[in-house]
Structures are given as C-alpha cells and as structure tokens.
XYZ file of N, CA and C in Angstrom:
552
model
N -143.539 54.869 41.830
C -142.932 54.607 43.118
C -141.490 54.139 42.919
N -140.597 54.622 43.757
C -139.184 54.284 43.656
C -138.954 52.819 44.025
N -138.205 52.127 43.174
C -137.794 50.755 43.463
C -136.418 50.814 44.120
N -136.218 49.992 45.134
C -134.924 49.900 45.812
C -134.466 48.444 45.765
N -133.215 48.235 45.406
C -132.595 46.912 45.464
C -131.299 47.056 46.246
N -131.056 46.111 47.156
C -129.800 46.091 47.919
C -128.892 45.002 47.369
N -127.619 45.308 47.348
C -126.589 44.349 46.931
C -125.593 44.244 48.075
N -125.464 43.057 48.660
C -124.642 42.926 49.856
C -123.465 41.986 49.654
N -122.400 42.318 50.385
C -121.201 41.493 50.394
C -120.747 41.260 51.817
N -119.540 40.800 51.954
C -119.001 40.387 53.254
C -119.051 41.494 54.298
N -118.972 42.747 53.865
C -118.964 43.859 54.808
C -120.218 43.969 55.655
N -121.348 43.465 55.165
C -122.578 43.534 55.970
C -122.532 42.522 57.114
N -121.844 41.416 56.919
C -121.798 40.368 57.938
C -120.578 40.457 58.852
N -119.662 41.334 58.519
C -118.460 41.508 59.343
C -118.837 41.860 60.781
N -119.880 42.681 60.943
C -120.300 43.077 62.285
C -121.117 41.986 62.990
N -121.317 40.873 62.306
C -121.889 39.676 62.930
C -120.765 38.691 63.256
N -119.545 39.193 63.239
C -118.337 38.423 63.582
C -118.001 37.318 62.586
N -118.299 37.548 61.326
C -117.895 36.616 60.285
C -116.759 37.283 59.509
N -115.575 36.672 59.512
C -114.459 37.283 58.787
C -114.705 37.278 57.278
N -114.200 38.302 56.604
C -114.333 38.370 55.146
C -113.284 37.465 54.507
N -113.518 37.078 53.253
C -112.529 36.263 52.542
C -111.238 37.044 52.317
N -111.340 38.364 52.232
C -110.132 39.171 52.070
C -109.249 39.062 53.319
N -109.886 38.875 54.466
C -109.149 38.708 55.716
C -108.640 37.280 55.897
N -109.146 36.371 55.065
C -108.776 34.963 55.173
C -108.285 34.422 53.831
N -107.145 34.936 53.328
C -106.648 34.433 52.043
C -106.342 32.936 52.085
N -106.022 32.405 53.263
C -105.754 30.969 53.412
C -106.995 30.141 53.075
N -108.173 30.680 53.340
C -109.421 30.001 52.995
C -109.771 30.275 51.541
N -109.693 31.517 51.151
C -110.092 31.912 49.798
C -109.347 31.139 48.726
N -108.053 30.905 48.938
C -107.250 30.220 47.911
C -107.641 28.751 47.741
N -108.469 28.229 48.639
C -108.911 26.830 48.542
C -110.342 26.698 48.033
N -110.968 27.804 47.704
C -112.356 27.768 47.246
C -112.446 27.725 45.723
N -111.661 26.852 45.135
C -111.632 26.636 43.697
C -112.107 25.220 43.401
N -112.860 25.048 42.326
C -113.332 23.714 41.940
C -112.145 22.776 41.745
N -111.084 23.271 41.141
C -109.913 22.420 40.901
C -109.312 21.925 42.224
N -109.290 22.762 43.243
C -108.767 22.361 44.550
C -109.691 21.313 45.184
N -110.991 21.580 45.161
C -111.956 20.642 45.752
C -111.868 19.273 45.077
N -111.677 19.254 43.774
C -111.618 18.001 43.021
C -110.350 17.202 43.303
N -109.263 17.897 43.574
C -107.973 17.222 43.799
C -107.707 16.902 45.269
N -108.271 17.684 46.173
C -107.951 17.552 47.602
C -109.238 17.432 48.424
N -109.916 16.312 48.274
C -111.234 16.135 48.904
C -111.216 16.410 50.408
N -110.335 15.759 51.127
C -110.323 15.877 52.586
C -109.976 17.287 53.039
N -108.941 17.869 52.423
C -108.526 19.218 52.805
C -109.631 20.226 52.513
N -110.284 20.072 51.358
C -111.386 20.968 51.015
C -112.528 20.820 52.026
N -112.897 19.587 52.347
C -113.968 19.362 53.321
C -113.641 20.034 54.652
N -112.376 20.001 55.056
C -111.960 20.655 56.307
C -112.130 22.172 56.214
N -111.800 22.756 55.058
C -111.975 24.202 54.861
C -113.447 24.564 55.001
N -114.314 23.766 54.414
C -115.755 24.032 54.492
C -116.249 23.863 55.932
N -115.731 22.862 56.635
C -116.099 22.695 58.052
C -115.672 23.917 58.854
N -114.484 24.444 58.571
C -114.003 25.668 59.244
C -114.927 26.844 58.953
N -115.254 27.018 57.668
C -116.158 28.112 57.270
C -117.485 27.991 58.014
N -118.024 26.799 58.006
C -119.313 26.578 58.649
C -119.213 26.849 60.152
N -118.122 26.428 60.773
C -117.928 26.681 62.202
C -117.837 28.178 62.479
N -117.189 28.936 61.580
C -117.092 30.395 61.735
C -118.467 31.045 61.683
N -119.373 30.446 60.932
C -120.690 31.050 60.734
C -121.741 30.512 61.694
N -121.517 29.311 62.239
C -122.481 28.753 63.193
C -122.567 29.675 64.396
N -123.756 29.990 64.778
C -123.948 30.866 65.921
C -123.935 32.341 65.559
N -123.528 32.678 64.335
C -123.568 34.085 63.920
C -125.030 34.511 63.807
N -125.301 35.708 64.238
C -126.668 36.243 64.216
C -126.720 37.441 63.271
N -127.856 37.631 62.613
C -127.993 38.827 61.787
C -127.789 40.080 62.640
N -127.243 41.122 62.037
C -127.110 42.394 62.742
C -128.220 43.326 62.263
N -128.226 44.557 62.744
C -129.333 45.455 62.424
C -129.434 45.773 60.932
N -128.341 45.693 60.195
C -128.419 45.923 58.744
C -129.283 44.852 58.089
N -129.081 43.589 58.470
C -129.898 42.500 57.924
C -131.369 42.701 58.303
N -131.615 43.044 59.562
C -132.999 43.228 60.025
C -133.671 44.428 59.357
N -132.922 45.505 59.162
C -133.502 46.694 58.520
C -133.937 46.376 57.089
N -133.108 45.666 56.345
C -133.479 45.296 54.971
C -134.737 44.429 54.971
N -134.832 43.515 55.936
C -136.021 42.664 56.034
C -137.262 43.481 56.403
N -137.116 44.377 57.370
C -138.260 45.183 57.817
C -138.787 46.083 56.706
N -137.885 46.636 55.916
C -138.293 47.511 54.817
C -138.653 46.719 53.552
N -138.540 45.386 53.635
C -138.876 44.493 52.513
C -138.108 44.853 51.237
N -136.826 45.116 51.399
C -135.968 45.473 50.270
C -135.501 44.192 49.579
N -135.702 44.069 48.268
C -135.143 42.918 47.542
C -133.609 42.944 47.660
N -133.024 41.769 47.868
C -131.590 41.677 48.118
C -130.935 40.709 47.155
N -129.803 41.141 46.631
C -128.875 40.273 45.912
C -127.650 40.195 46.816
N -127.225 38.985 47.176
C -126.073 38.884 48.067
C -124.989 37.969 47.506
N -123.754 38.342 47.789
C -122.621 37.480 47.468
C -122.321 36.560 48.646
N -122.982 36.761 49.777
C -122.672 36.029 51.000
C -123.258 34.621 50.986
N -122.566 33.732 51.713
C -123.004 32.343 51.839
C -123.415 32.031 53.278
N -123.560 33.069 54.095
C -123.772 32.869 55.531
C -125.230 32.665 55.950
N -126.184 32.925 55.064
C -127.591 32.713 55.382
C -128.202 33.718 56.347
N -127.470 34.801 56.669
C -127.981 35.756 57.663
C -129.188 36.553 57.161
N -129.263 36.805 55.854
C -130.452 37.511 55.345
C -131.708 36.673 55.594
N -131.619 35.380 55.342
C -132.781 34.504 55.574
C -133.136 34.453 57.054
N -132.123 34.371 57.909
C -132.389 34.370 59.355
C -133.072 35.658 59.801
N -132.783 36.752 59.112
C -133.396 38.043 59.454
C -134.799 38.190 58.867
N -135.167 37.293 57.946
C -136.510 37.339 57.379
C -136.595 37.795 55.940
N -135.452 37.918 55.253
C -135.452 38.306 53.840
C -135.310 37.076 52.955
N -135.782 37.207 51.748
C -135.607 36.161 50.741
C -134.572 36.676 49.746
N -133.304 36.535 50.078
C -132.232 37.097 49.259
C -131.868 36.163 48.107
N -131.521 36.771 46.969
C -130.956 36.026 45.854
C -129.482 35.792 46.180
N -129.119 34.547 46.438
C -127.752 34.198 46.843
C -126.930 33.863 45.600
N -126.032 34.762 45.240
C -125.220 34.569 44.043
C -124.240 33.413 44.179
N -123.772 33.178 45.379
C -122.734 32.169 45.581
C -123.220 30.992 46.420
N -124.532 30.785 46.437
C -125.094 29.638 47.122
C -124.982 29.750 48.629
N -124.949 28.596 49.261
C -124.851 28.539 50.712
C -123.829 27.497 51.110
N -123.946 27.012 52.308
C -123.029 25.988 52.801
C -123.743 24.638 52.844
N -122.974 23.554 52.795
C -123.598 22.225 52.865
C -124.323 22.023 54.199
N -125.303 21.162 54.171
C -125.986 20.743 55.397
C -125.010 19.878 56.194
N -125.281 19.724 57.474
C -124.389 18.921 58.317
C -124.195 17.510 57.769
N -125.251 16.908 57.237
C -125.145 15.540 56.729
C -124.458 15.455 55.360
N -124.066 16.594 54.791
C -123.371 16.620 53.500
C -121.885 16.934 53.638
N -121.417 17.124 54.846
C -120.046 17.606 55.033
C -118.988 16.647 54.493
N -119.237 15.347 54.519
C -118.244 14.392 54.020
C -118.139 14.415 52.498
N -119.152 14.938 51.839
C -119.116 15.015 50.367
C -119.102 16.469 49.883
N -118.756 17.367 50.767
C -118.767 18.802 50.425
C -117.993 19.081 49.141
N -116.869 18.397 48.958
C -116.022 18.624 47.779
C -116.761 18.380 46.472
N -117.814 17.557 46.478
C -118.502 17.176 45.238
C -119.750 18.012 44.971
N -120.127 18.869 45.901
C -121.377 19.622 45.777
C -121.192 20.904 44.960
N -122.234 21.264 44.250
C -122.250 22.524 43.500
C -123.242 23.469 44.169
N -122.917 24.745 44.167
C -123.734 25.803 44.775
C -123.791 25.704 46.292
N -122.908 24.947 46.884
C -122.835 24.834 48.344
C -121.387 24.893 48.780
N -120.676 25.961 48.585
C -121.012 27.181 47.851
C -120.586 27.095 46.388
N -120.901 28.149 45.615
C -120.369 28.289 44.265
C -118.876 28.550 44.427
N -118.069 27.756 43.762
C -116.611 27.902 43.856
C -116.081 28.628 42.634
N -114.879 29.181 42.771
C -114.200 29.737 41.595
C -114.055 28.596 40.600
N -114.471 28.844 39.370
C -114.431 27.809 38.344
C -115.765 27.125 38.134
N -116.746 27.386 38.997
C -118.098 26.832 38.843
C -118.990 27.845 38.139
N -120.018 27.357 37.438
C -121.033 28.297 36.940
C -121.799 28.879 38.128
N -122.225 30.102 37.989
C -123.000 30.771 39.040
C -124.411 30.996 38.489
N -125.325 30.072 38.775
C -126.641 30.103 38.131
C -127.493 31.325 38.438
N -127.223 32.012 39.550
C -128.067 33.165 39.892
C -127.562 34.489 39.334
N -126.420 34.486 38.671
C -125.916 35.741 38.104
C -126.910 36.337 37.115
N -127.480 35.507 36.239
C -128.424 36.018 35.240
C -129.625 36.668 35.912
N -130.129 36.058 36.980
C -131.263 36.639 37.712
C -130.894 38.003 38.295
N -129.665 38.117 38.785
C -129.215 39.395 39.348
C -129.170 40.463 38.260
N -128.607 40.115 37.102
C -128.566 41.077 35.996
C -129.981 41.507 35.612
N -130.916 40.568 35.574
C -132.302 40.899 35.214
C -132.931 41.836 36.235
N -132.672 41.590 37.527
C -133.218 42.473 38.571
C -132.704 43.896 38.393
N -131.420 44.035 38.125
C -130.828 45.366 37.982
C -131.261 46.011 36.673
N -131.419 45.214 35.639
C -131.856 45.759 34.351
C -133.241 46.392 34.455
N -134.050 45.943 35.399
C -135.400 46.500 35.590
C -135.400 47.853 36.300
N -134.243 48.280 36.816
C -134.177 49.599 37.462
C -134.361 50.702 36.431
N -134.900 51.811 36.893
C -135.159 52.969 36.022
C -134.624 54.227 36.693
N -134.536 55.319 35.954
C -134.143 56.579 36.598
C -135.070 56.863 37.777
N -134.483 57.277 38.880
C -135.247 57.534 40.095
C -135.249 56.355 41.055
N -134.862 55.166 40.570
C -134.755 54.005 41.452
C -133.415 54.053 42.180
N -133.252 53.145 43.153
C -132.078 53.189 44.015
C -131.428 51.812 44.133
N -130.130 51.802 43.978
C -129.317 50.594 44.151
C -128.397 50.854 45.336
N -128.628 50.134 46.439
C -127.824 50.324 47.653
C -126.809 49.191 47.743
N -125.552 49.557 47.707
C -124.454 48.587 47.763
C -123.917 48.594 49.187
N -123.970 47.427 49.832
C -123.614 47.343 51.251
C -122.488 46.335 51.456
N -121.334 46.841 51.839
C -120.217 45.968 52.186
C -119.664 45.155 51.043
N -119.675 45.723 49.845
C -119.159 45.022 48.661
C -117.919 45.729 48.143
N -116.865 44.963 47.967
C -115.647 45.522 47.386
C -115.809 45.600 45.871
N -114.757 45.993 45.207
C -114.711 46.004 43.748
C -113.842 44.850 43.249
N -113.652 43.811 44.079
C -112.728 42.734 43.736
C -113.339 41.626 42.902
N -114.639 41.659 42.670
C -115.255 40.634 41.835
C -115.930 41.292 40.641
N -115.934 40.573 39.538
C -116.530 41.109 38.311
C -118.010 41.410 38.506
N -118.733 40.526 39.190
C -120.171 40.743 39.362
C -120.442 42.026 40.147
N -119.602 42.324 41.140
C -119.801 43.544 41.935
C -119.632 44.783 41.062
N -118.663 44.757 40.191
C -118.451 45.886 39.267
C -119.556 45.950 38.225
N -119.908 44.789 37.671
C -120.940 44.737 36.625
C -122.286 45.273 37.110
N -122.718 44.844 38.288
C -124.036 45.270 38.771
C -124.071 46.766 39.045
N -122.978 47.304 39.569
C -122.917 48.756 39.774
C -123.022 49.486 38.426
N -122.250 49.028 37.454
C -122.255 49.683 36.141
C -123.617 49.571 35.470
N -124.250 48.416 35.585
C -125.570 48.233 34.984
C -126.597 49.152 35.639
N -126.573 49.226 36.973
C -127.510 50.121 37.678
C -127.308 51.561 37.222
N -126.051 51.958 37.111
C -125.730 53.323 36.660
C -126.253 53.550 35.239
N -126.051 52.561 34.363
C -126.497 52.705 32.972
C -128.014 52.765 32.861
N -128.719 52.200 33.832
C -130.184 52.228 33.840
C -130.712 53.534 34.433
N -129.806 54.364 34.951
C -130.209 55.657 35.502
C -130.540 55.626 36.982
N -130.319 54.507 37.632
C -130.602 54.409 39.065
C -129.542 55.165 39.856
N -129.930 55.671 40.995
C -128.971 56.269 41.923
C -128.305 55.133 42.690
N -127.037 55.328 43.020
C -126.295 54.307 43.759
C -125.821 54.909 45.075
N -126.125 54.210 46.161
C -125.628 54.594 47.480
C -124.697 53.477 47.939
N -123.488 53.833 48.317
C -122.510 52.871 48.825
C -122.453 52.988 50.350
N -122.618 51.871 51.030
C -122.447 51.812 52.480
C -121.347 50.789 52.725
N -120.158 51.280 52.962
C -119.014 50.386 53.108
C -118.531 50.280 54.550
N -118.935 51.179 55.388
C -118.494 51.165 56.787
C -119.700 51.101 57.711
N -119.561 50.366 58.795
C -120.557 50.321 59.863
C -121.975 50.073 59.340
N -122.107 49.023 58.551
C -123.405 48.695 57.963
C -124.480 48.500 59.022
N -124.094 47.926 60.159
C -125.082 47.639 61.210
C -125.810 48.895 61.677
N -125.206 50.066 61.520
C -125.867 51.319 61.898
C -126.317 52.128 60.691
N -125.535 52.092 59.635
C -125.798 52.983 58.501
C -126.905 52.522 57.558
N -127.215 51.236 57.522
C -128.270 50.769 56.614
C -129.630 51.303 57.061
N -129.978 51.111 58.326
C -131.276 51.601 58.811
C -131.364 53.122 58.660
N -130.278 53.795 59.012
C -130.247 55.263 58.905
C -130.507 55.694 57.455
N -129.860 55.041 56.509
C -130.038 55.367 55.087
C -131.463 55.069 54.637
N -131.990 53.918 55.028
C -133.354 53.565 54.620
C -134.377 54.546 55.181
N -134.185 54.995 56.414
C -135.088 55.998 56.993
C -135.089 57.281 56.179
N -133.909 57.638 55.652
C -133.794 58.874 54.871
C -134.428 58.749 53.488
N -134.304 57.579 52.859
C -134.765 57.454 51.470
C -136.193 56.914 51.330
N -136.691 56.227 52.350
C -138.052 55.702 52.308
C -138.935 56.572 53.169
N -139.760 57.352 52.545
C -140.649 58.248 53.293
C -142.064 58.055 52.874
C-alpha cells in the first residue's frame, strides 16, 4: 500500500489569513535566540504580535483534507491549525507560548524554535522520510526552498524513490483535489 506524507509550510496557512514570514521580514529578523536573549521586552512584543495574528485563524480546507485522509504531516508552521483540523502533525518549529507564558516568552525553547536553537523534531522528520519507498508519495504544500530542512526533506524523499508532488498555489483547493486523485 502506498504511504503518503505531507510536508507543510506557511503557504498552507496563508489562505487562513496568516501572513508568511517572507511577507513579514520585520518579524522574521527578530526570531533569533540572540535577539530574544538581548531584547526581552521587544521580543515578547513580537511574539504577542505573532500570536495576535494567529488568534482567531481557522483551518482551511487543505488542513481539513489532510486530517480527513489521515495523512501524516510534518509542518514548519507554528500556528496550530493542523491540530485544530484534527491532525497530529510533527511540528518542526514548535508552537507559540501559552497566554500565561507571554511575559517570559524570550526565555522559552520550542515556543517557537528560534534561529540559533536546536530543533528537536528534525531527526524525527528525517526518520519519517527515510521510511519512504519507491511508489510512496511526498506531498509538499506551501513550502519554499528558503530553509535547509525544506530542501533536505525533498532530496531525501527523492533519494528514497518516492514521488514528490508540489502544491504551492491555492492549497485550500488543490490539496483535496490532489488527494482525491492519488487516494483511490
């Protein structure tokens, strides 16, 4: 039986009205451990902004389709939309602090994983992809080539003989359509 794994990035949540980090360089440049350590208050404000951008965001049909088809997911996103849709996604970059942690956000690890922090779930992601075989499918949804992990996982899937489908536009419509075509 064909195994399918989805790998998601900011592009899947864009249609849930969450801006990508590429669209927000002012935020991205502050998501470094060194910045958080030196500028506690400013960093906490950035995290509050991020959290406010995501509060009220709802999963779109791409998130729901992956949950309905029970597709294992590796995500770079910190928005929690896969969980809200009913999936148990492997979150490579953690999540956001709880409301009662906002004053100490600068000191937290994996809430989210910052540039300069270890990413504890990367090894699990590599292991998931290493288990792919010829005839299996790796669906990449809304992921750029701007991070090493995004490039690495694609290359590993290819080296394992898996087919790769890229869905970079209109994920909210194209994910379900693609899954209907490949899952019969």
